[in-house]
Amino acid sequence: MSTDLGATLSFVTTGTKLCADAVAGLDEAGFAAPSALPGWTRKHLVTHLAANAEALLRLLHWATTGERTPMYSSPEQRNADIEAGAQRPGTDLARWFTTSAARLDEALTAMPADAWAAEVVTAQGRTVPASEIPWMRAREVLVHAVDLATGVTFADLPDAFLSALGDEIRAKRAAAGEQVDGLVGSLPAVTAHLAGRGTSGVTTQDGAPARAPSPWL
Ligand code: ZN
């Protein structure tokens, strides 16, 4: 991502607060209710967010020490851990989210400047410099703040984040041969559309409703 580190770290802070606030008022029934992601309750999603913070802590450890510590031991283990988390009380999961996010924040702040260039491998198998890690986290906390389905929308996310996210998804979708140009709508609406999260308020240039793209993230 071309967005600078300070701005990206502030996206992480904003997204973490949006997620924490979103789950703060939930009772057990609220935690057990569906998220916006197919097949996942809010408990699944909060578990995923907490486990993601720990996975990114492993990548920071890898970058600073050179010891290979992957995000997850396997995709099966990652999924099994999310299922197990979804059985726990919601308040435990909310606390896990907060403490893991605070540890990640501390580790990001403490990163030695020369460690950002160290290469690590993501869960998708991409080799990236550690400087991508804050962006990976920003994307998770800001987009999933909406997916928690407690009322946060793309219009609540920072414009600079929406622009950067839209650019990234456009490039990925274009590389996959999908049509992503000529969308008409507000920045939040077009970005939500590109992210596969609703087509409302988005049309093609001739005014026809935009077709929903394939799922993303
Ligand atoms: Zn995610």
PDB file of C-alpha atoms and ligand atoms in Angstrom:
ATOM      1  CA  MET A   1       0.000   0.000   0.000  1.00  0.00           C
ATOM      2  CA  SER A   2       1.183   3.478  -0.792  1.00  0.00           C
ATOM      3  CA  THR A   3      -0.512   4.971   2.289  1.00  0.00           C
ATOM      4  CA  ASP A   4       2.126   6.078   4.800  1.00  0.00           C
ATOM      5  CA  LEU A   5       2.765   4.238   8.045  1.00  0.00           C
ATOM      6  CA  GLY A   6       1.428   6.923  10.396  1.00  0.00           C
ATOM      7  CA  ALA A   7      -1.852   7.149   8.493  1.00  0.00           C
ATOM      8  CA  THR A   8      -2.184   3.361   8.367  1.00  0.00           C
ATOM      9  CA  LEU A   9      -1.559   3.036  12.111  1.00  0.00           C
ATOM     10  CA  SER A  10      -4.283   5.609  12.716  1.00  0.00           C
ATOM     11  CA  PHE A  11      -6.664   3.478  10.577  1.00  0.00           C
ATOM     12  CA  VAL A  12      -5.861   0.553  12.888  1.00  0.00           C
ATOM     13  CA  THR A  13      -6.678   2.670  15.950  1.00  0.00           C
ATOM     14  CA  THR A  14      -9.958   3.863  14.410  1.00  0.00           C
ATOM     15  CA  GLY A  15     -11.001   0.350  13.369  1.00  0.00           C
ATOM     16  CA  THR A  16     -10.111  -1.145  16.742  1.00  0.00           C
ATOM     17  CA  LYS A  17     -12.278   1.443  18.495  1.00  0.00           C
ATOM     18  CA  LEU A  18     -15.181   0.905  16.071  1.00  0.00           C
ATOM     19  CA  CYS A  19     -15.093  -2.868  16.725  1.00  0.00           C
ATOM     20  CA  ALA A  20     -14.732  -2.472  20.498  1.00  0.00           C
ATOM     21  CA  ASP A  21     -17.634   0.002  20.595  1.00  0.00           C
ATOM     22  CA  ALA A  22     -19.739  -2.231  18.331  1.00  0.00           C
ATOM     23  CA  VAL A  23     -19.554  -5.186  20.724  1.00  0.00           C
ATOM     24  CA  ALA A  24     -19.493  -3.189  23.984  1.00  0.00           C
ATOM     25  CA  GLY A  25     -23.271  -3.018  24.320  1.00  0.00           C
ATOM     26  CA  LEU A  26     -24.058  -6.601  23.258  1.00  0.00           C
ATOM     27  CA  ASP A  27     -25.638  -9.171  25.566  1.00  0.00           C
ATOM     28  CA  GLU A  28     -25.147 -12.911  25.019  1.00  0.00           C
ATOM     29  CA  ALA A  29     -28.023 -13.087  22.519  1.00  0.00           C
ATOM     30  CA  GLY A  30     -26.486 -10.182  20.627  1.00  0.00           C
ATOM     31  CA  PHE A  31     -23.121 -11.939  20.451  1.00  0.00           C
ATOM     32  CA  ALA A  32     -24.827 -15.118  19.208  1.00  0.00           C
ATOM     33  CA  ALA A  33     -26.739 -13.236  16.482  1.00  0.00           C
ATOM     34  CA  PRO A  34     -25.594 -13.424  12.853  1.00  0.00           C
ATOM     35  CA  SER A  35     -22.847 -11.137  11.555  1.00  0.00           C
ATOM     36  CA  ALA A  36     -23.060  -9.894   7.959  1.00  0.00           C
ATOM     37  CA  LEU A  37     -20.725 -12.709   6.884  1.00  0.00           C
ATOM     38  CA  PRO A  38     -22.391 -15.899   5.623  1.00  0.00           C
ATOM     39  CA  GLY A  39     -22.514 -18.637   8.293  1.00  0.00           C
ATOM     40  CA  TRP A  40     -20.762 -16.553  10.955  1.00  0.00           C
ATOM     41  CA  THR A  41     -22.280 -15.200  14.167  1.00  0.00           C
ATOM     42  CA  ARG A  42     -20.761 -12.110  15.779  1.00  0.00           C
ATOM     43  CA  LYS A  43     -18.896 -14.527  18.071  1.00  0.00           C
ATOM     44  CA  HIS A  44     -17.184 -16.125  15.060  1.00  0.00           C
ATOM     45  CA  LEU A  45     -16.190 -12.695  13.785  1.00  0.00           C
ATOM     46  CA  VAL A  46     -14.888 -11.384  17.153  1.00  0.00           C
ATOM     47  CA  THR A  47     -12.892 -14.623  17.542  1.00  0.00           C
ATOM     48  CA  HIS A  48     -11.470 -14.146  14.038  1.00  0.00           C
ATOM     49  CA  LEU A  49     -10.488 -10.540  14.844  1.00  0.00           C
ATOM     50  CA  ALA A  50      -8.748 -11.535  18.109  1.00  0.00           C
ATOM     51  CA  ALA A  51      -6.996 -14.492  16.464  1.00  0.00           C
ATOM     52  CA  ASN A  52      -5.949 -12.192  13.595  1.00  0.00           C
ATOM     53  CA  ALA A  53      -4.231  -9.818  16.056  1.00  0.00           C
ATOM     54  CA  GLU A  54      -2.290 -12.760  17.492  1.00  0.00           C
ATOM     55  CA  ALA A  55      -1.459 -14.033  14.001  1.00  0.00           C
ATOM     56  CA  LEU A  56      -0.093 -10.605  13.039  1.00  0.00           C
ATOM     57  CA  LEU A  57       1.913 -10.532  16.294  1.00  0.00           C
ATOM     58  CA  ARG A  58       3.564 -13.733  15.045  1.00  0.00           C
ATOM     59  CA  LEU A  59       4.449 -11.973  11.776  1.00  0.00           C
ATOM     60  CA  LEU A  60       5.954  -9.030  13.709  1.00  0.00           C
ATOM     61  CA  HIS A  61       7.994 -11.518  15.751  1.00  0.00           C
ATOM     62  CA  TRP A  62       9.156 -13.124  12.494  1.00  0.00           C
ATOM     63  CA  ALA A  63      10.133  -9.731  11.068  1.00  0.00           C
ATOM     64  CA  THR A  64      12.082  -8.628  14.145  1.00  0.00           C
ATOM     65  CA  THR A  65      13.846 -11.936  14.962  1.00  0.00           C
ATOM     66  CA  GLY A  66      14.089 -13.801  11.647  1.00  0.00           C
ATOM     67  CA  GLU A  67      12.497 -16.822  13.338  1.00  0.00           C
ATOM     68  CA  ARG A  68       9.809 -18.202  11.005  1.00  0.00           C
ATOM     69  CA  THR A  69       6.478 -17.901  12.908  1.00  0.00           C
ATOM     70  CA  PRO A  70       3.558 -18.129  10.424  1.00  0.00           C
ATOM     71  CA  MET A  71       0.165 -16.517  11.073  1.00  0.00           C
ATOM     72  CA  TYR A  72      -1.610 -19.881  11.449  1.00  0.00           C
ATOM     73  CA  SER A  73      -0.281 -23.454  11.608  1.00  0.00           C
ATOM     74  CA  SER A  74      -2.796 -24.437   8.871  1.00  0.00           C
ATOM     75  CA  PRO A  75      -6.094 -23.222   7.360  1.00  0.00           C
ATOM     76  CA  GLU A  76      -7.822 -26.151   9.139  1.00  0.00           C
ATOM     77  CA  GLN A  77      -6.424 -25.071  12.510  1.00  0.00           C
ATOM     78  CA  ARG A  78      -7.463 -21.457  11.849  1.00  0.00           C
ATOM     79  CA  ASN A  79     -11.046 -22.552  11.117  1.00  0.00           C
ATOM     80  CA  ALA A  80     -11.186 -24.971  14.066  1.00  0.00           C
ATOM     81  CA  ASP A  81     -10.035 -22.180  16.400  1.00  0.00           C
ATOM     82  CA  ILE A  82     -12.781 -19.867  15.095  1.00  0.00           C
ATOM     83  CA  GLU A  83     -15.426 -22.585  15.661  1.00  0.00           C
ATOM     84  CA  ALA A  84     -14.097 -23.192  19.188  1.00  0.00           C
ATOM     85  CA  GLY A  85     -14.109 -19.469  19.968  1.00  0.00           C
ATOM     86  CA  ALA A  86     -17.712 -19.174  18.816  1.00  0.00           C
ATOM     87  CA  GLN A  87     -18.708 -21.505  21.698  1.00  0.00           C
ATOM     88  CA  ARG A  88     -17.270 -19.188  24.387  1.00  0.00           C
ATOM     89  CA  PRO A  89     -19.195 -16.437  26.252  1.00  0.00           C
ATOM     90  CA  GLY A  90     -19.359 -13.208  24.282  1.00  0.00           C
ATOM     91  CA  THR A  91     -17.849 -11.102  27.055  1.00  0.00           C
ATOM     92  CA  ASP A  92     -14.747 -13.383  27.090  1.00  0.00           C
ATOM     93  CA  LEU A  93     -14.375 -12.861  23.366  1.00  0.00           C
ATOM     94  CA  ALA A  94     -14.765  -9.088  23.692  1.00  0.00           C
ATOM     95  CA  ARG A  95     -12.026  -9.064  26.341  1.00  0.00           C
ATOM     96  CA  TRP A  96      -9.807 -11.240  24.125  1.00  0.00           C
ATOM     97  CA  PHE A  97     -10.355  -8.802  21.253  1.00  0.00           C
ATOM     98  CA  THR A  98      -9.374  -5.821  23.427  1.00  0.00           C
ATOM     99  CA  THR A  99      -6.270  -7.399  24.972  1.00  0.00           C
ATOM    100  CA  SER A 100      -4.980  -8.867  21.697  1.00  0.00           C
ATOM    101  CA  ALA A 101      -5.533  -5.532  19.925  1.00  0.00           C
ATOM    102  CA  ALA A 102      -3.636  -3.701  22.700  1.00  0.00           C
ATOM    103  CA  ARG A 103      -0.714  -6.140  22.440  1.00  0.00           C
ATOM    104  CA  LEU A 104      -0.628  -5.701  18.678  1.00  0.00           C
ATOM    105  CA  ASP A 105      -0.733  -1.912  19.046  1.00  0.00           C
ATOM    106  CA  GLU A 106       2.201  -2.058  21.476  1.00  0.00           C
ATOM    107  CA  ALA A 107       4.218  -4.296  19.143  1.00  0.00           C
ATOM    108  CA  LEU A 108       3.509  -2.098  16.109  1.00  0.00           C
ATOM    109  CA  THR A 109       4.633   0.975  18.041  1.00  0.00           C
ATOM    110  CA  ALA A 110       7.797  -0.796  19.234  1.00  0.00           C
ATOM    111  CA  MET A 111       8.852  -2.056  15.757  1.00  0.00           C
ATOM    112  CA  PRO A 112      12.483  -1.083  15.033  1.00  0.00           C
ATOM    113  CA  ALA A 113      12.559   1.068  11.870  1.00  0.00           C
ATOM    114  CA  ASP A 114      14.766  -1.371   9.943  1.00  0.00           C
ATOM    115  CA  ALA A 115      12.451  -4.349  10.663  1.00  0.00           C
ATOM    116  CA  TRP A 116       9.653  -2.997   8.426  1.00  0.00           C
ATOM    117  CA  ALA A 117      11.608  -4.122   5.343  1.00  0.00           C
ATOM    118  CA  ALA A 118      11.954  -7.734   6.577  1.00  0.00           C
ATOM    119  CA  GLU A 119       9.980 -10.227   4.504  1.00  0.00           C
ATOM    120  CA  VAL A 120       7.204 -12.384   5.978  1.00  0.00           C
ATOM    121  CA  VAL A 121       4.594 -14.697   4.430  1.00  0.00           C
ATOM    122  CA  THR A 122       0.843 -14.060   4.816  1.00  0.00           C
ATOM    123  CA  ALA A 123      -1.825 -16.726   5.448  1.00  0.00           C
ATOM    124  CA  GLN A 124      -2.561 -16.599   1.708  1.00  0.00           C
ATOM    125  CA  GLY A 125       1.068 -17.448   0.962  1.00  0.00           C
ATOM    126  CA  ARG A 126       2.084 -13.998  -0.283  1.00  0.00           C
ATOM    127  CA  THR A 127       5.603 -12.835   0.588  1.00  0.00           C
ATOM    128  CA  VAL A 128       5.346  -9.202   1.751  1.00  0.00           C
ATOM    129  CA  PRO A 129       7.500  -6.726   3.674  1.00  0.00           C
ATOM    130  CA  ALA A 130       6.510  -6.306   7.339  1.00  0.00           C
ATOM    131  CA  SER A 131       5.430  -2.765   6.423  1.00  0.00           C
ATOM    132  CA  GLU A 132       2.255  -4.380   4.971  1.00  0.00           C
ATOM    133  CA  ILE A 133       1.205  -5.670   8.413  1.00  0.00           C
ATOM    134  CA  PRO A 134      -0.462  -2.431   9.637  1.00  0.00           C
ATOM    135  CA  TRP A 135      -2.461  -2.269   6.393  1.00  0.00           C
ATOM    136  CA  MET A 136      -3.503  -5.934   6.758  1.00  0.00           C
ATOM    137  CA  ARG A 137      -4.818  -5.129  10.230  1.00  0.00           C
ATOM    138  CA  ALA A 138      -6.499  -1.854   9.191  1.00  0.00           C
ATOM    139  CA  ARG A 139      -8.452  -3.730   6.520  1.00  0.00           C
ATOM    140  CA  GLU A 140      -9.584  -6.375   9.024  1.00  0.00           C
ATOM    141  CA  VAL A 141     -10.763  -4.046  11.806  1.00  0.00           C
ATOM    142  CA  LEU A 142     -12.385  -1.417   9.569  1.00  0.00           C
ATOM    143  CA  VAL A 143     -14.223  -3.731   7.154  1.00  0.00           C
ATOM    144  CA  HIS A 144     -15.242  -6.201   9.879  1.00  0.00           C
ATOM    145  CA  ALA A 145     -16.513  -3.292  12.040  1.00  0.00           C
ATOM    146  CA  VAL A 146     -19.193  -3.044   9.341  1.00  0.00           C
ATOM    147  CA  ASP A 147     -19.599  -6.844   9.171  1.00  0.00           C
ATOM    148  CA  LEU A 148     -20.379  -6.963  12.913  1.00  0.00           C
ATOM    149  CA  ALA A 149     -23.776  -5.602  11.816  1.00  0.00           C
ATOM    150  CA  THR A 150     -24.401  -3.310  14.759  1.00  0.00           C
ATOM    151  CA  GLY A 151     -24.936  -0.208  12.621  1.00  0.00           C
ATOM    152  CA  VAL A 152     -21.446   0.827  11.430  1.00  0.00           C
ATOM    153  CA  THR A 153     -21.460   1.500   7.668  1.00  0.00           C
ATOM    154  CA  PHE A 154     -18.774   2.242   5.073  1.00  0.00           C
ATOM    155  CA  ALA A 155     -19.722   5.927   5.442  1.00  0.00           C
ATOM    156  CA  ASP A 156     -18.290   5.765   9.002  1.00  0.00           C
ATOM    157  CA  LEU A 157     -14.838   4.696   7.726  1.00  0.00           C
ATOM    158  CA  PRO A 158     -12.053   7.247   6.970  1.00  0.00           C
ATOM    159  CA  ASP A 159     -12.114   8.526   3.346  1.00  0.00           C
ATOM    160  CA  ALA A 160      -8.369   7.926   2.916  1.00  0.00           C
ATOM    161  CA  PHE A 161      -8.881   4.317   3.984  1.00  0.00           C
ATOM    162  CA  LEU A 162     -11.796   3.888   1.549  1.00  0.00           C
ATOM    163  CA  SER A 163      -9.708   5.294  -1.332  1.00  0.00           C
ATOM    164  CA  ALA A 164      -6.761   3.011  -0.574  1.00  0.00           C
ATOM    165  CA  LEU A 165      -9.015  -0.016  -0.139  1.00  0.00           C
ATOM    166  CA  GLY A 166     -10.880   0.737  -3.368  1.00  0.00           C
ATOM    167  CA  ASP A 167      -7.593   1.045  -5.293  1.00  0.00           C
ATOM    168  CA  GLU A 168      -6.380  -2.269  -3.902  1.00  0.00           C
ATOM    169  CA  ILE A 169      -9.581  -4.184  -4.678  1.00  0.00           C
ATOM    170  CA  ARG A 170      -9.849  -2.621  -8.168  1.00  0.00           C
ATOM    171  CA  ALA A 171      -6.312  -3.780  -8.976  1.00  0.00           C
ATOM    172  CA  LYS A 172      -7.037  -7.312  -7.711  1.00  0.00           C
ATOM    173  CA  ARG A 173     -10.375  -7.603  -9.477  1.00  0.00           C
ATOM    174  CA  ALA A 174      -9.004  -6.144 -12.726  1.00  0.00           C
ATOM    175  CA  ALA A 175      -6.149  -8.680 -12.605  1.00  0.00           C
ATOM    176  CA  ALA A 176      -8.798 -11.414 -12.275  1.00  0.00           C
ATOM    177  CA  GLY A 177     -10.552 -10.095 -15.403  1.00  0.00           C
ATOM    178  CA  GLU A 178     -13.493  -8.497 -13.577  1.00  0.00           C
ATOM    179  CA  GLN A 179     -15.111  -5.260 -14.750  1.00  0.00           C
ATOM    180  CA  VAL A 180     -14.419  -2.613 -12.075  1.00  0.00           C
ATOM    181  CA  ASP A 181     -14.337   0.696 -13.957  1.00  0.00           C
ATOM    182  CA  GLY A 182     -17.117   3.199 -14.598  1.00  0.00           C
ATOM    183  CA  LEU A 183     -18.938   2.747 -11.298  1.00  0.00           C
ATOM    184  CA  VAL A 184     -20.997   5.765 -10.241  1.00  0.00           C
ATOM    185  CA  GLY A 185     -21.779   6.486  -6.582  1.00  0.00           C
ATOM    186  CA  SER A 186     -20.356   8.012  -3.401  1.00  0.00           C
ATOM    187  CA  LEU A 187     -16.918   6.871  -2.190  1.00  0.00           C
ATOM    188  CA  PRO A 188     -18.381   4.732   0.658  1.00  0.00           C
ATOM    189  CA  ALA A 189     -21.024   3.175  -1.629  1.00  0.00           C
ATOM    190  CA  VAL A 190     -18.578   2.341  -4.426  1.00  0.00           C
ATOM    191  CA  THR A 191     -16.014   0.933  -1.964  1.00  0.00           C
ATOM    192  CA  ALA A 192     -18.669  -1.210  -0.227  1.00  0.00           C
ATOM    193  CA  HIS A 193     -19.704  -2.458  -3.660  1.00  0.00           C
ATOM    194  CA  LEU A 194     -16.110  -3.290  -4.653  1.00  0.00           C
ATOM    195  CA  ALA A 195     -15.693  -5.134  -1.338  1.00  0.00           C
ATOM    196  CA  GLY A 196     -18.730  -7.277  -2.156  1.00  0.00           C
ATOM    197  CA  ARG A 197     -20.816  -5.650   0.566  1.00  0.00           C
ATOM    198  CA  GLY A 198     -23.893  -4.328  -1.178  1.00  0.00           C
ATOM    199  CA  THR A 199     -24.634  -2.487  -4.401  1.00  0.00           C
ATOM    200  CA  SER A 200     -27.009   0.122  -3.012  1.00  0.00           C
ATOM    201  CA  GLY A 201     -26.310   3.617  -4.367  1.00  0.00           C
ATOM    202  CA  VAL A 202     -24.020   2.337  -7.131  1.00  0.00           C
ATOM    203  CA  THR A 203     -24.804   2.338 -10.856  1.00  0.00           C
ATOM    204  CA  THR A 204     -22.910   1.934 -14.109  1.00  0.00           C
ATOM    205  CA  GLN A 205     -22.296   5.052 -16.209  1.00  0.00           C
ATOM    206  CA  ASP A 206     -25.537   4.525 -18.178  1.00  0.00           C
ATOM    207  CA  GLY A 207     -27.539   4.499 -14.922  1.00  0.00           C
ATOM    208  CA  ALA A 208     -28.141   0.735 -14.745  1.00  0.00           C
ATOM    209  CA  PRO A 209     -27.764  -0.899 -11.313  1.00  0.00           C
ATOM    210  CA  ALA A 210     -24.221  -2.236 -10.822  1.00  0.00           C
ATOM    211  CA  ARG A 211     -23.899  -6.026 -10.768  1.00  0.00           C
ATOM    212  CA  ALA A 212     -22.680  -7.505  -7.479  1.00  0.00           C
ATOM    213  CA  PRO A 213     -19.055  -8.623  -7.776  1.00  0.00           C
ATOM    214  CA  SER A 214     -17.689 -11.913  -6.443  1.00  0.00           C
ATOM    215  CA  PRO A 215     -16.973 -12.151  -2.674  1.00  0.00           C
ATOM    216  CA  TRP A 216     -13.830 -10.535  -1.272  1.00  0.00           C
ATOM    217  CA  LEU A 217     -12.031 -10.849   2.139  1.00  0.00           C
TER     218      LEU A 217
HETATM  219 ZN    ZN B   1     -11.085 -11.218   8.108  1.00  0.00          ZN
END
